[in-house]
Tab-separated table of N, CA and C in Angstrom:
chain	number	residue	atom	x	y	z
A	1186	MET	N	-24.735	-20.912	-24.204
A	1186	MET	CA	-23.613	-21.613	-23.348
A	1186	MET	C	-23.223	-20.405	-22.705
A	1187	ALA	N	-23.311	-21.008	-20.872
A	1187	ALA	CA	-24.347	-20.134	-19.857
A	1187	ALA	C	-22.089	-19.152	-19.154
A	1188	ALA	N	-22.096	-17.884	-19.805
A	1188	ALA	CA	-20.993	-17.140	-19.071
A	1188	ALA	C	-20.453	-17.883	-17.766
A	1189	GLN	N	-19.021	-18.111	-18.072
A	1189	GLN	CA	-18.339	-19.576	-16.552
A	1189	GLN	C	-18.448	-18.043	-15.224
A	1190	PRO	N	-18.575	-18.641	-14.133
A	1190	PRO	CA	-18.788	-16.542	-13.392
A	1190	PRO	C	-16.508	-16.788	-13.722
A	1191	PRO	N	-16.447	-16.138	-13.254
A	1191	PRO	CA	-14.493	-15.372	-13.372
A	1191	PRO	C	-13.891	-16.281	-12.095
A	1192	THR	N	-12.290	-16.372	-12.656
A	1192	THR	CA	-12.013	-17.352	-10.800
A	1192	THR	C	-11.154	-16.223	-9.486
A	1193	ARG	N	-10.715	-16.612	-8.782
A	1193	ARG	CA	-10.369	-15.718	-7.882
A	1193	ARG	C	-9.625	-15.327	-8.726
A	1194	TRP	N	-8.427	-15.906	-9.662
A	1194	TRP	CA	-6.631	-15.172	-10.316
A	1194	TRP	C	-7.394	-14.178	-11.095
A	1195	THR	N	-8.745	-14.199	-12.164
A	1195	THR	CA	-9.573	-13.408	-12.736
A	1195	THR	C	-9.411	-11.856	-11.840
A	1196	LEU	N	-10.199	-12.131	-10.626
A	1196	LEU	CA	-10.565	-11.258	-10.527
A	1196	LEU	C	-9.134	-10.644	-9.293
A	1197	PHE	N	-8.193	-11.473	-8.654
A	1197	PHE	CA	-6.868	-10.720	-8.121
A	1197	PHE	C	-6.366	-9.721	-9.082
A	1198	ARG	N	-6.219	-10.222	-10.593
A	1198	ARG	CA	-5.612	-9.941	-12.072
A	1198	ARG	C	-6.228	-8.351	-11.533
A	1199	THR	N	-7.407	-8.077	-11.811
A	1199	THR	CA	-8.015	-7.319	-12.699
A	1199	THR	C	-8.250	-6.488	-11.045
A	1200	LEU	N	-8.489	-6.374	-10.302
A	1200	LEU	CA	-7.642	-5.094	-9.143
A	1200	LEU	C	-6.628	-5.181	-9.110
A	1201	LEU	N	-5.993	-5.507	-8.938
A	1201	LEU	CA	-4.127	-5.355	-9.284
A	1201	LEU	C	-4.025	-4.324	-10.264
A	1202	ALA	N	-4.631	-4.686	-11.228
A	1202	ALA	CA	-4.550	-3.817	-12.629
A	1202	ALA	C	-5.497	-2.543	-12.399
A	1203	ALA	N	-6.648	-2.907	-11.734
A	1203	ALA	CA	-7.300	-1.340	-11.429
A	1203	ALA	C	-6.365	-0.570	-9.633
A	1204	ALA	N	-5.664	-1.401	-8.878
A	1204	ALA	CA	-4.542	-0.356	-8.017
A	1204	ALA	C	-3.705	0.532	-9.031
A	1205	VAL	N	-3.160	-0.854	-9.614
A	1205	VAL	CA	-1.592	-0.108	-10.841
A	1205	VAL	C	-2.723	1.255	-11.511
A	1206	ALA	N	-3.483	1.130	-11.894
A	1206	ALA	CA	-3.806	2.678	-12.418
A	1206	ALA	C	-4.447	3.553	-11.376
A	1207	VAL	N	-4.872	3.863	-10.723
A	1207	VAL	CA	-5.460	4.884	-9.577
A	1207	VAL	C	-3.654	5.178	-8.838
A	1208	SER	N	-2.942	4.864	-8.511
A	1208	SER	CA	-1.991	4.318	-8.207
A	1208	SER	C	-1.008	5.314	-9.286
A	1209	ALA	N	-1.016	4.955	-10.089
A	1209	ALA	CA	-0.439	6.158	-12.042
A	1209	ALA	C	-0.553	6.740	-11.672
A	1210	ALA	N	-2.346	6.843	-12.233
A	1210	ALA	CA	-3.014	8.422	-11.473
A	1210	ALA	C	-2.623	9.499	-10.394
A	1211	THR	N	-2.776	8.715	-9.911
A	1211	THR	CA	-2.170	9.970	-7.839
A	1211	THR	C	-1.025	10.389	-8.815
A	1212	LEU	N	-0.423	8.955	-8.947
A	1212	LEU	CA	1.677	10.117	-9.742
A	1212	LEU	C	1.941	11.213	-9.859
A	1213	SER	N	0.944	11.053	-11.057
A	1213	SER	CA	0.815	12.254	-12.047
A	1213	SER	C	0.520	12.873	-12.663
A	1214	ALA	N	-0.463	13.783	-10.736
A	1214	ALA	CA	-1.737	14.057	-10.867
A	1214	ALA	C	-1.142	15.411	-10.526
A	1215	SER	N	-1.412	17.065	-10.279
A	1215	SER	CA	0.220	18.067	-11.195
A	1215	SER	C	-0.611	18.092	-8.539
A	1216	PRO	N	0.669	19.162	-8.785
A	1216	PRO	CA	-0.161	19.227	-6.336
A	1216	PRO	C	-1.774	20.056	-6.279
A	1217	ALA	N	-2.594	20.599	-7.149
A	1217	ALA	CA	-3.438	21.443	-7.329
A	1217	ALA	C	-4.702	19.868	-7.049
A	1218	GLN	N	-4.400	19.424	-8.512
A	1218	GLN	CA	-5.073	17.537	-9.347
A	1218	GLN	C	-5.458	17.006	-7.294
A	1219	ALA	N	-3.752	16.751	-6.786
A	1219	ALA	CA	-3.666	15.768	-5.406
A	1219	ALA	C	-3.824	16.603	-4.057
A	1220	ALA	N	-4.093	17.678	-4.180
A	1220	ALA	CA	-4.768	18.543	-2.998
A	1220	ALA	C	-5.868	18.693	-3.080
A	1221	ALA	N	-6.901	18.302	-4.245
A	1221	ALA	CA	-8.458	18.359	-4.469
A	1221	ALA	C	-8.957	17.262	-3.915
A	1222	GLY	N	-7.989	16.100	-4.355
A	1222	GLY	CA	-8.518	14.605	-3.460
A	1222	GLY	C	-7.976	14.529	-2.119
A	1223	SER	N	-7.323	15.610	-1.245
A	1223	SER	CA	-6.719	15.403	-0.379
A	1223	SER	C	-7.190	15.785	0.859
A	1224	PRO	N	-7.943	14.828	1.652
A	1224	PRO	CA	-9.137	15.430	2.851
A	1224	PRO	C	-8.841	16.707	3.774
A	1225	THR	N	-7.724	17.090	3.805
A	1225	THR	CA	-6.958	17.991	4.614
A	1225	THR	C	-6.510	19.486	2.895
A	1226	GLY	N	-7.247	19.136	2.127
A	1226	GLY	CA	-6.937	20.293	1.776
A	1226	GLY	C	-5.644	20.590	-0.048
A	1227	VAL	N	-4.903	20.106	1.279
A	1227	VAL	CA	-3.162	19.552	0.444
A	1227	VAL	C	-2.549	18.676	0.148
A	1228	ALA	N	-1.770	19.174	-0.627
A	1228	ALA	CA	-1.126	17.878	-0.894
A	1228	ALA	C	0.384	16.899	-0.438
A	1229	GLY	N	-0.261	16.127	-0.490
A	1229	GLY	CA	1.325	15.421	0.702
A	1229	GLY	C	1.678	15.265	1.778
A	1230	PRO	N	2.019	14.982	2.296
A	1230	PRO	CA	1.754	14.358	3.993
A	1230	PRO	C	0.666	15.355	5.081
A	1231	LYS	N	-0.027	15.259	5.986
A	1231	LYS	CA	-0.785	15.525	6.534
A	1231	LYS	C	-0.152	16.530	7.267
A	1232	PRO	N	-0.474	18.055	7.175
A	1232	PRO	CA	0.616	18.304	7.877
A	1232	PRO	C	0.609	18.181	10.220
A	1233	THR	N	1.824	18.823	10.479
A	1233	THR	CA	2.424	17.752	11.840
A	1233	THR	C	1.840	19.187	12.869
A	1234	ALA	N	2.437	19.110	13.902
A	1234	ALA	CA	2.615	20.279	15.296
A	1234	ALA	C	4.280	20.544	15.446
A	1235	PRO	N	4.539	22.178	15.095
A	1235	PRO	CA	6.314	21.905	15.471
A	1235	PRO	C	6.586	22.063	16.470
A	1236	ALA	N	7.291	21.838	17.449
A	1236	ALA	CA	8.139	20.913	18.425
A	1236	ALA	C	8.000	23.017	19.006
A	1237	ALA	N	7.406	23.336	20.381
A	1237	ALA	CA	6.597	23.979	20.738
A	1237	ALA	C	8.572	24.712	20.965
A	1238	ARG	N	8.717	26.237	20.890
A	1238	ARG	CA	10.048	26.731	20.983
A	1238	ARG	C	10.638	27.072	22.325
A	1239	ALA	N	11.393	27.182	23.508
A	1239	ALA	CA	12.020	27.853	23.919
A	1239	ALA	C	10.666	29.433	24.785
A	1240	GLY	N	10.635	28.684	25.794
A	1240	GLY	CA	9.975	30.413	25.731
A	1240	GLY	C	8.476	30.145	25.161
A	1241	GLU	N	8.515	29.524	24.328
A	1241	GLU	CA	6.654	30.061	23.323
A	1241	GLU	C	5.624	29.337	24.618
A	1242	ARG	N	4.826	29.616	25.174
A	1242	ARG	CA	2.584	29.829	24.746
A	1242	ARG	C	2.149	28.345	24.794
A	1243	CYS	N	2.505	27.544	25.798
A	1243	CYS	CA	1.556	26.438	25.459
A	1243	CYS	C	0.538	25.896	26.331
A	1244	TRP	N	0.070	25.845	25.779
A	1244	TRP	CA	-1.256	24.207	27.071
A	1244	TRP	C	-0.964	22.577	27.872
A	1245	ALA	N	-0.531	23.106	28.877
A	1245	ALA	CA	-0.643	21.489	29.847
A	1245	ALA	C	-2.015	21.003	30.515
A	1246	THR	N	-2.110	20.445	29.530
A	1246	THR	CA	-3.522	19.371	30.635
A	1246	THR	C	-3.525	17.898	31.548
A	1247	HIS	N	-4.217	17.357	31.528
A	1247	HIS	CA	-3.827	16.486	32.753
A	1247	HIS	C	-3.883	15.087	31.742
A	1248	TYR	N	-3.828	13.972	33.110
A	1248	TYR	CA	-4.581	12.566	32.472
A	1248	TYR	C	-5.195	12.076	33.044
A	1249	GLY	N	-6.218	13.053	34.109
A	1249	GLY	CA	-7.005	12.639	34.675
A	1249	GLY	C	-7.125	10.777	35.271
A	1250	PRO	N	-7.997	9.985	35.649
A	1250	PRO	CA	-8.086	9.165	35.977
A	1250	PRO	C	-7.843	8.381	35.100
A	1251	GLN	N	-6.306	7.651	35.386
A	1251	GLN	CA	-6.169	5.997	34.915
A	1251	GLN	C	-6.475	4.817	35.638
A	1252	PRO	N	-6.803	3.645	35.214
A	1252	PRO	CA	-7.485	2.814	35.144
A	1252	PRO	C	-5.813	1.261	36.275
A	1253	PRO	N	-5.644	1.344	36.786
A	1253	PRO	CA	-4.592	0.639	37.853
A	1253	PRO	C	-3.976	-0.690	36.665
A	1254	GLY	N	-3.157	-0.323	36.384
A	1254	GLY	CA	-1.251	-1.137	36.414
A	1254	GLY	C	-2.124	-1.451	34.340
A	1255	ALA	N	-2.941	1.061	34.171
A	1255	ALA	CA	-1.658	1.897	32.981
A	1255	ALA	C	-0.344	0.943	32.409
A	1256	LEU	N	-0.016	0.913	31.398
A	1256	LEU	CA	1.112	1.668	31.136
A	1256	LEU	C	1.546	2.237	30.868
A	1257	THR	N	2.612	2.969	30.010
A	1257	THR	CA	3.318	4.313	29.125
A	1257	THR	C	2.872	3.406	28.211
A	1258	ALA	N	3.784	4.868	27.760
A	1258	ALA	CA	3.814	4.466	25.124
A	1258	ALA	C	5.609	3.541	25.475
A	1259	SER	N	6.202	4.085	27.289
A	1259	SER	CA	6.938	4.016	26.968
A	1259	SER	C	7.367	1.985	27.305
A	1260	GLY	N	6.362	2.085	27.884
A	1260	GLY	CA	6.435	0.554	29.164
A	1260	GLY	C	6.512	0.719	30.242
A	1261	GLU	N	6.670	2.046	30.532
A	1261	GLU	CA	7.003	1.416	32.084
A	1261	GLU	C	5.519	1.643	32.437
A	1262	PRO	N	5.516	1.298	34.276
A	1262	PRO	CA	4.076	1.218	34.891
A	1262	PRO	C	3.229	3.271	34.906
A	1263	PHE	N	1.484	3.032	34.496
A	1263	PHE	CA	2.278	4.989	35.048
A	1263	PHE	C	1.952	5.264	37.163
A	1264	ASP	N	1.880	6.139	36.721
A	1264	ASP	CA	1.952	6.697	37.610
A	1264	ASP	C	1.954	8.129	38.253
A	1265	ASN	N	0.109	8.212	38.180
A	1265	ASN	CA	-0.428	9.925	38.383
A	1265	ASN	C	0.293	10.748	38.720
A	1266	ASN	N	1.127	10.581	39.985
A	1266	ASN	CA	1.934	11.365	41.026
A	1266	ASN	C	3.305	11.462	40.586
A	1267	ALA	N	3.621	10.875	39.577
A	1267	ALA	CA	5.186	11.390	39.532
A	1267	ALA	C	5.092	12.649	38.226
A	1268	ASP	N	6.523	12.616	38.377
A	1268	ASP	CA	7.035	13.971	37.433
A	1268	ASP	C	7.262	14.015	36.284
A	1269	THR	N	5.829	12.985	35.427
A	1269	THR	CA	6.392	12.718	33.938
A	1269	THR	C	5.133	13.786	33.040
A	1270	ALA	N	5.204	12.744	31.748
A	1270	ALA	CA	4.221	13.819	30.280
A	1270	ALA	C	4.467	12.864	29.834
A	1271	ALA	N	3.857	13.056	29.261
A	1271	ALA	CA	3.520	12.941	27.223
A	1271	ALA	C	2.849	14.168	26.751
A	1272	THR	N	4.148	13.697	25.821
A	1272	THR	CA	4.619	14.478	24.515
A	1272	THR	C	3.133	14.284	23.181
A	1273	SER	N	2.911	14.989	22.462
A	1273	SER	CA	1.810	14.955	21.208
A	1273	SER	C	2.178	14.269	20.282
A	1274	LEU	N	1.719	12.862	19.783
A	1274	LEU	CA	2.282	13.152	18.574
A	1274	LEU	C	2.555	13.128	17.055
A	1275	SER	N	2.130	13.802	17.196
A	1275	SER	CA	1.998	15.126	16.106
A	1275	SER	C	2.820	16.210	16.252
A	1276	ARG	N	4.040	16.378	17.618
A	1276	ARG	CA	4.779	16.634	17.898
A	1276	ARG	C	5.643	16.574	16.675
A	1277	ARG	N	6.549	17.753	15.634
A	1277	ARG	CA	8.026	17.036	15.095
A	1277	ARG	C	9.078	17.830	15.639
A	1278	PRO	N	9.801	17.352	16.005
A	1278	PRO	CA	10.258	16.443	15.623
A	1278	PRO	C	10.061	16.164	17.276
A	1279	GLN	N	9.452	15.072	17.193
A	1279	GLN	CA	9.255	14.169	18.788
A	1279	GLN	C	9.939	13.923	19.400
A	1280	LEU	N	10.091	14.107	20.793
A	1280	LEU	CA	11.246	13.864	22.351
A	1280	LEU	C	11.242	12.448	22.366
A	1281	PRO	N	12.832	12.145	22.430
A	1281	PRO	CA	13.165	10.437	22.833
A	1281	PRO	C	12.405	10.219	24.092
A	1282	PHE	N	11.516	9.434	24.908
A	1282	PHE	CA	11.456	8.721	25.964
A	1282	PHE	C	13.138	9.193	26.995
A	1283	GLY	N	12.811	10.175	27.497
A	1283	GLY	CA	13.427	10.369	29.440
A	1283	GLY	C	13.609	11.803	28.958
A	1284	THR	N	13.393	12.580	27.644
A	1284	THR	CA	13.863	14.089	27.843
A	1284	THR	C	12.883	14.605	28.929
A	1285	ARG	N	14.744	15.435	29.620
A	1285	ARG	CA	13.719	16.210	30.931
A	1285	ARG	C	13.776	17.651	29.750
A	1286	VAL	N	12.226	18.070	30.548
A	1286	VAL	CA	11.985	19.427	30.128
A	1286	VAL	C	11.270	20.177	30.919
A	1287	GLN	N	11.246	21.687	31.690
A	1287	GLN	CA	11.676	22.394	32.110
A	1287	GLN	C	9.599	23.287	31.325
A	1288	VAL	N	9.340	23.236	32.302
A	1288	VAL	CA	7.503	23.581	32.376
A	1288	VAL	C	7.306	24.686	33.766
A	1289	THR	N	6.760	25.527	33.445
A	1289	THR	CA	6.348	27.441	33.893
A	1289	THR	C	5.977	27.435	33.555
A	1290	ASN	N	4.767	27.664	34.974
A	1290	ASN	CA	2.971	27.834	34.839
A	1290	ASN	C	3.418	29.503	34.648
A	1291	VAL	N	2.603	30.160	33.271
A	1291	VAL	CA	2.882	31.586	32.952
A	1291	VAL	C	1.982	32.339	34.576
A	1292	ALA	N	1.216	31.323	35.552
A	1292	ALA	CA	0.172	32.283	35.082
A	1292	ALA	C	0.943	32.870	37.446
A	1293	ASN	N	1.168	31.249	37.723
A	1293	ASN	CA	2.063	31.777	39.044
A	1293	ASN	C	3.856	31.746	39.102
A	1294	GLY	N	4.329	31.848	37.772
A	1294	GLY	CA	5.432	31.047	38.244
A	1294	GLY	C	6.075	30.198	39.054
A	1295	ARG	N	5.576	29.015	39.011
A	1295	ARG	CA	6.225	27.984	40.020
A	1295	ARG	C	5.901	26.606	38.115
A	1296	THR	N	8.117	26.784	38.527
A	1296	THR	CA	8.177	25.028	37.510
A	1296	THR	C	8.709	23.984	38.506
A	1297	LEU	N	8.158	23.767	36.943
A	1297	LEU	CA	8.872	21.789	37.249
A	1297	LEU	C	10.263	21.162	36.623
A	1298	VAL	N	10.274	20.046	36.745
A	1298	VAL	CA	11.543	19.149	35.845
A	1298	VAL	C	10.155	18.307	35.358
A	1299	VAL	N	9.962	17.521	34.142
A	1299	VAL	CA	8.897	16.475	34.341
A	1299	VAL	C	10.279	15.282	32.993
A	1300	ARG	N	9.973	14.473	33.180
A	1300	ARG	CA	10.231	13.901	32.411
A	1300	ARG	C	9.247	13.005	31.225
A	1301	VAL	N	9.769	13.195	30.106
A	1301	VAL	CA	8.257	12.451	28.697
A	1301	VAL	C	8.309	10.724	29.212
A	1302	ASN	N	7.525	9.780	29.750
A	1302	ASN	CA	7.564	8.986	29.453
A	1302	ASN	C	6.461	8.037	28.574
A	1303	ASP	N	5.790	8.727	28.384
A	1303	ASP	CA	4.320	8.952	27.164
A	1303	ASP	C	3.791	9.253	25.796
A	1304	ARG	N	3.058	9.022	24.646
A	1304	ARG	CA	3.025	9.771	23.845
A	1304	ARG	C	1.136	9.972	23.079
A	1305	GLY	N	1.004	11.182	23.666
A	1305	GLY	CA	0.013	11.639	24.218
A	1305	GLY	C	-1.041	11.661	22.240
A	1306	THR	N	-2.417	11.193	22.058
A	1306	THR	CA	-3.375	11.210	21.203
A	1306	THR	C	-3.205	13.501	20.474
A	1307	PHE	N	-3.374	13.830	21.239
A	1307	PHE	CA	-3.452	14.948	21.604
A	1307	PHE	C	-3.299	15.783	19.747
A	1308	VAL	N	-3.491	16.755	20.330
A	1308	VAL	CA	-3.144	17.602	19.012
A	1308	VAL	C	-2.985	19.404	18.885
A	1309	GLN	N	-1.319	20.137	18.823
A	1309	GLN	CA	-1.501	21.207	19.214
A	1309	GLN	C	-1.856	21.738	18.021
A	1310	THR	N	-3.347	22.419	17.907
A	1310	THR	CA	-3.126	23.926	17.233
A	1310	THR	C	-3.142	25.177	17.877
A	1311	PRO	N	-3.355	26.563	16.641
A	1311	PRO	CA	-3.787	27.438	17.004
A	1311	PRO	C	-4.627	27.390	18.095
A	1312	GLN	N	-6.137	26.739	17.623
A	1312	GLN	CA	-6.906	27.609	18.803
A	1312	GLN	C	-6.860	26.601	19.624
A	1313	GLU	N	-6.606	25.660	20.228
A	1313	GLU	CA	-5.773	24.463	21.431
A	1313	GLU	C	-3.902	24.452	21.602
A	1314	PRO	N	-3.379	25.238	21.412
A	1314	PRO	CA	-1.966	25.059	21.858
A	1314	PRO	C	-1.394	24.425	22.403
A	1315	LYS	N	-1.849	22.262	22.738
A	1315	LYS	CA	-1.926	21.205	23.604
A	1315	LYS	C	-0.554	21.172	22.992
A	1316	CYS	N	0.528	20.820	24.282
A	1316	CYS	CA	1.767	21.239	24.762
A	1316	CYS	C	2.178	19.609	25.435
A	1317	LEU	N	1.768	19.423	26.405
A	1317	LEU	CA	1.893	18.264	27.262
A	1317	LEU	C	1.063	18.215	27.562
A	1318	ASP	N	0.471	16.421	28.260
A	1318	ASP	CA	-0.423	16.595	29.035
A	1318	ASP	C	0.303	15.780	30.130
A	1319	LEU	N	0.116	16.351	31.372
A	1319	LEU	CA	1.035	15.775	32.826
A	1319	LEU	C	0.111	15.065	33.659
A	1320	THR	N	0.597	14.289	34.527
A	1320	THR	CA	-0.206	14.207	35.927
A	1320	THR	C	-0.696	14.798	36.621
A	1321	ASP	N	-1.771	14.048	36.864
A	1321	ASP	CA	-2.317	14.672	38.227
A	1321	ASP	C	-1.319	15.698	39.055
A	1322	GLY	N	-0.157	14.286	39.187
A	1322	GLY	CA	0.858	14.690	40.595
A	1322	GLY	C	1.282	16.660	40.263
A	1323	ALA	N	1.992	16.182	39.121
A	1323	ALA	CA	2.770	17.558	38.105
A	1323	ALA	C	2.191	19.276	38.240
A	1324	PHE	N	0.748	17.916	37.696
A	1324	PHE	CA	-0.231	19.299	37.054
A	1324	PHE	C	-0.663	20.463	38.834
A	1325	SER	N	-0.878	19.120	39.914
A	1325	SER	CA	-0.788	19.964	40.901
A	1325	SER	C	0.308	20.539	41.718
A	1326	ARG	N	1.234	20.351	41.651
A	1326	ARG	CA	2.621	21.118	41.677
A	1326	ARG	C	2.886	22.469	40.801
A	1327	LEU	N	1.958	22.197	39.931
A	1327	LEU	CA	2.137	23.431	39.443
A	1327	LEU	C	1.333	24.716	39.312
A	1328	GLY	N	0.237	24.843	40.318
A	1328	GLY	CA	-1.095	25.276	40.595
A	1328	GLY	C	-2.469	24.916	39.534
A	1329	GLY	N	-2.334	23.911	38.909
A	1329	GLY	CA	-3.328	23.493	37.907
A	1329	GLY	C	-4.121	23.233	39.290
A	1330	SER	N	-5.628	23.277	39.405
A	1330	SER	CA	-6.541	23.076	39.463
A	1330	SER	C	-7.522	21.588	38.644
A	1331	LEU	N	-7.271	20.525	40.374
A	1331	LEU	CA	-8.503	19.289	39.822
A	1331	LEU	C	-9.926	18.900	40.038
A	1332	ASP	N	-10.472	20.083	41.012
A	1332	ASP	CA	-11.515	19.454	41.826
A	1332	ASP	C	-11.859	21.490	41.844
A	1333	PRO	N	-12.488	22.023	40.724
A	1333	PRO	CA	-12.850	21.686	40.068
A	1333	PRO	C	-11.545	21.891	39.149
A	1334	ASP	N	-11.822	21.277	37.495
A	1334	ASP	CA	-10.747	20.722	37.444
A	1334	ASP	C	-11.172	21.739	36.372
A	1335	ALA	N	-9.792	23.131	36.138
A	1335	ALA	CA	-9.682	23.891	35.268
A	1335	ALA	C	-9.040	23.432	33.923
A	1336	GLY	N	-9.127	21.769	33.473
A	1336	GLY	CA	-8.956	21.939	32.441
A	1336	GLY	C	-7.356	22.256	32.004
A	1337	HIS	N	-6.543	22.732	31.804
A	1337	HIS	CA	-4.522	23.534	31.104
A	1337	HIS	C	-4.929	24.326	31.801
A	1338	ILE	N	-3.284	24.763	32.222
A	1338	ILE	CA	-2.762	26.009	32.104
A	1338	ILE	C	-1.802	25.810	30.915
A	1339	VAL	N	-1.998	27.372	31.194
A	1339	VAL	CA	-0.687	27.979	29.918
A	1339	VAL	C	0.433	27.431	31.205
A	1340	VAL	N	1.681	27.187	30.615
A	1340	VAL	CA	2.992	27.738	30.615
A	1340	VAL	C	4.089	27.324	28.864
A	1341	THR	N	4.560	28.008	29.389
A	1341	THR	CA	6.423	27.987	28.889
A	1341	THR	C	7.101	26.864	29.299
A	1342	GLN	N	8.080	26.111	28.125
A	1342	GLN	CA	8.982	24.440	27.938
A	1342	GLN	C	10.099	25.075	27.394
A	1343	THR	N	11.137	24.103	28.293
A	1343	THR	CA	12.713	24.822	27.718
A	1343	THR	C	12.761	22.942	27.855
A	1344	VAL	N	12.811	22.645	26.993
A	1344	VAL	CA	13.943	21.124	26.890
A	1344	VAL	C	14.940	21.087	27.030
A	1345	LEU	N	16.066	20.176	28.437
A	1345	LEU	CA	16.621	20.280	28.656
A	1345	LEU	C	17.628	19.168	28.855
A	1346	GLY	N	16.234	18.347	27.932
A	1346	GLY	CA	17.672	17.551	27.260
A	1346	GLY	C	17.682	15.627	27.474
């Protein structure tokens, strides 16, 4: 007599048992074993960028062209000439929407207060210390060049609240 194919219930129980076994093995692994299986080589959650301290230099970039009717992460219509900015999703602690930040261009001393109304997917690293993504208008008012595109300006930032 030929063997019957497994039922959905049998497959579900088998997959569930395998998932429980993998979870148990991961939870009981040493930190070195857990790090070996991690894509970053570090056990635990992925590292995040710390919030820049007042006076610490970082890069401010700009949005560039955006489609008409685009919305920010806060839900308001995007205005590429407003004094607003996005902070990195990797920033900890995250700046709440509405937070005002004083931004100063290190090269020329120009200062501008922007309001956080968006989140960016950029990541702050030692090689690319990006801290804010400014609207094109704010970037220009701080002395950043859009044509030709300077890419970023070096700034200091102070969270005003």
